[in-house]
Amino acid sequence: YSALAHQTDVLRLAISPDGSRIATGGYDRMLRLWNGRSQQACWEYPLEAGQILDTQFSSDGNMLISICNQHELLILDATPLN
């Protein structure tokens, strides 16, 4: 998981129900989606405000729900780009 590694500590980690994707959020205010099999980064999303408090995948693993300490709620497509 070093292709787009966080610049600071990772605060939150979530694993998709099928284990194919991993989401991480760090003190660097970046949310990242990783391919759980290849360990390559799929995408990164800069957080506009605050730091991540929690992140979870939807039950089907297609959406990533995250919340920040500045009351920002994100619902993102968690299907990796090919």
PDB file of C-alpha atoms in Angstrom:
ATOM      1  CA  TYR A   1       0.000   0.000   0.000  1.00  0.00           C
ATOM      2  CA  SER A   2       2.755   2.446  -0.832  1.00  0.00           C
ATOM      3  CA  ALA A   3       1.772   3.765  -4.287  1.00  0.00           C
ATOM      4  CA  LEU A   4      -0.100   6.722  -2.793  1.00  0.00           C
ATOM      5  CA  ALA A   5       0.741   6.289   0.868  1.00  0.00           C
ATOM      6  CA  HIS A   6      -0.571   8.755   3.407  1.00  0.00           C
ATOM      7  CA  GLN A   7       1.829  11.509   4.420  1.00  0.00           C
ATOM      8  CA  THR A   8       0.837  11.043   8.071  1.00  0.00           C
ATOM      9  CA  ASP A   9      -0.756   8.409  10.297  1.00  0.00           C
ATOM     10  CA  VAL A  10      -3.821   6.510   9.115  1.00  0.00           C
ATOM     11  CA  LEU A  11      -6.831   7.247  11.340  1.00  0.00           C
ATOM     12  CA  ARG A  12      -9.434   4.902   9.868  1.00  0.00           C
ATOM     13  CA  LEU A  13      -9.475   1.752   7.802  1.00  0.00           C
ATOM     14  CA  ALA A  14     -12.434  -0.095   6.288  1.00  0.00           C
ATOM     15  CA  ILE A  15     -12.514  -3.336   4.311  1.00  0.00           C
ATOM     16  CA  SER A  16     -15.234  -4.047   1.756  1.00  0.00           C
ATOM     17  CA  PRO A  17     -17.503  -7.032   2.521  1.00  0.00           C
ATOM     18  CA  ASP A  18     -15.812  -9.194  -0.123  1.00  0.00           C
ATOM     19  CA  GLY A  19     -12.297  -8.036   0.847  1.00  0.00           C
ATOM     20  CA  SER A  20     -11.536  -6.682  -2.627  1.00  0.00           C
ATOM     21  CA  ARG A  21     -11.194  -3.031  -1.554  1.00  0.00           C
ATOM     22  CA  ILE A  22      -9.708  -1.212   1.402  1.00  0.00           C
ATOM     23  CA  ALA A  23     -10.374   2.407   2.319  1.00  0.00           C
ATOM     24  CA  THR A  24      -8.030   4.474   4.475  1.00  0.00           C
ATOM     25  CA  GLY A  25      -8.291   7.973   5.895  1.00  0.00           C
ATOM     26  CA  GLY A  26      -5.393   9.831   7.450  1.00  0.00           C
ATOM     27  CA  TYR A  27      -4.325  12.963   9.280  1.00  0.00           C
ATOM     28  CA  ASP A  28      -3.301  14.257   5.844  1.00  0.00           C
ATOM     29  CA  ARG A  29      -7.026  14.788   5.086  1.00  0.00           C
ATOM     30  CA  MET A  30      -6.984  12.254   2.266  1.00  0.00           C
ATOM     31  CA  LEU A  31      -9.374   9.382   1.786  1.00  0.00           C
ATOM     32  CA  ARG A  32      -7.898   6.584  -0.322  1.00  0.00           C
ATOM     33  CA  LEU A  33      -9.359   3.488  -1.937  1.00  0.00           C
ATOM     34  CA  TRP A  34      -7.056   0.510  -2.488  1.00  0.00           C
ATOM     35  CA  ASN A  35      -7.379  -2.700  -4.434  1.00  0.00           C
ATOM     36  CA  GLY A  36      -7.214  -5.318  -1.686  1.00  0.00           C
ATOM     37  CA  ARG A  37      -5.718  -7.936  -3.980  1.00  0.00           C
ATOM     38  CA  SER A  38      -3.061  -5.982  -5.896  1.00  0.00           C
ATOM     39  CA  GLN A  39      -2.427  -3.469  -3.059  1.00  0.00           C
ATOM     40  CA  GLN A  40      -2.501  -0.651  -5.631  1.00  0.00           C
ATOM     41  CA  ALA A  41      -4.294   2.634  -5.022  1.00  0.00           C
ATOM     42  CA  CYS A  42      -7.515   3.050  -7.032  1.00  0.00           C
ATOM     43  CA  TRP A  43      -8.215   6.685  -6.177  1.00  0.00           C
ATOM     44  CA  GLU A  44      -7.745   9.376  -3.581  1.00  0.00           C
ATOM     45  CA  TYR A  45     -10.196  12.015  -2.405  1.00  0.00           C
ATOM     46  CA  PRO A  46      -9.082  15.198  -0.605  1.00  0.00           C
ATOM     47  CA  LEU A  47     -11.223  16.072   2.394  1.00  0.00           C
ATOM     48  CA  GLU A  48     -12.281  19.710   2.339  1.00  0.00           C
ATOM     49  CA  ALA A  49     -12.745  20.154   6.064  1.00  0.00           C
ATOM     50  CA  GLY A  50     -11.365  18.443   9.099  1.00  0.00           C
ATOM     51  CA  GLN A  51     -10.139  14.923   9.548  1.00  0.00           C
ATOM     52  CA  ILE A  52     -11.919  11.657   9.048  1.00  0.00           C
ATOM     53  CA  LEU A  53     -13.866  10.279  12.011  1.00  0.00           C
ATOM     54  CA  ASP A  54     -15.190   7.110  10.427  1.00  0.00           C
ATOM     55  CA  THR A  55     -15.503   5.342   7.097  1.00  0.00           C
ATOM     56  CA  GLN A  56     -17.507   2.254   6.186  1.00  0.00           C
ATOM     57  CA  PHE A  57     -18.497   0.375   3.056  1.00  0.00           C
ATOM     58  CA  SER A  58     -22.136  -0.203   2.181  1.00  0.00           C
ATOM     59  CA  SER A  59     -23.364  -3.781   2.589  1.00  0.00           C
ATOM     60  CA  ASP A  60     -22.856  -4.465  -1.141  1.00  0.00           C
ATOM     61  CA  GLY A  61     -19.393  -2.828  -1.072  1.00  0.00           C
ATOM     62  CA  ASN A  62     -20.178  -0.378  -3.882  1.00  0.00           C
ATOM     63  CA  MET A  63     -20.391   2.793  -1.798  1.00  0.00           C
ATOM     64  CA  LEU A  64     -18.049   4.283   0.779  1.00  0.00           C
ATOM     65  CA  ILE A  65     -19.593   6.416   3.513  1.00  0.00           C
ATOM     66  CA  SER A  66     -17.279   8.714   5.470  1.00  0.00           C
ATOM     67  CA  ILE A  67     -17.739  11.467   8.022  1.00  0.00           C
ATOM     68  CA  CYS A  68     -15.315  14.195   9.080  1.00  0.00           C
ATOM     69  CA  ASN A  69     -15.025  16.138  12.309  1.00  0.00           C
ATOM     70  CA  GLN A  70     -16.389  19.257  10.581  1.00  0.00           C
ATOM     71  CA  HIS A  71     -19.752  17.512   9.951  1.00  0.00           C
ATOM     72  CA  GLU A  72     -18.942  16.692   6.344  1.00  0.00           C
ATOM     73  CA  LEU A  73     -20.674  13.505   5.172  1.00  0.00           C
ATOM     74  CA  LEU A  74     -19.351  11.837   2.035  1.00  0.00           C
ATOM     75  CA  ILE A  75     -21.014   9.093   0.028  1.00  0.00           C
ATOM     76  CA  LEU A  76     -18.633   7.985  -2.695  1.00  0.00           C
ATOM     77  CA  ASP A  77     -18.608   5.390  -5.450  1.00  0.00           C
ATOM     78  CA  ALA A  78     -16.251   2.680  -4.211  1.00  0.00           C
ATOM     79  CA  THR A  79     -16.117   0.660  -7.419  1.00  0.00           C
ATOM     80  CA  PRO A  80     -12.515   0.854  -8.607  1.00  0.00           C
ATOM     81  CA  LEU A  81     -11.644   2.461 -11.909  1.00  0.00           C
ATOM     82  CA  ASN A  82     -10.180   0.023 -14.397  1.00  0.00           C
TER      83      ASN A  82
END
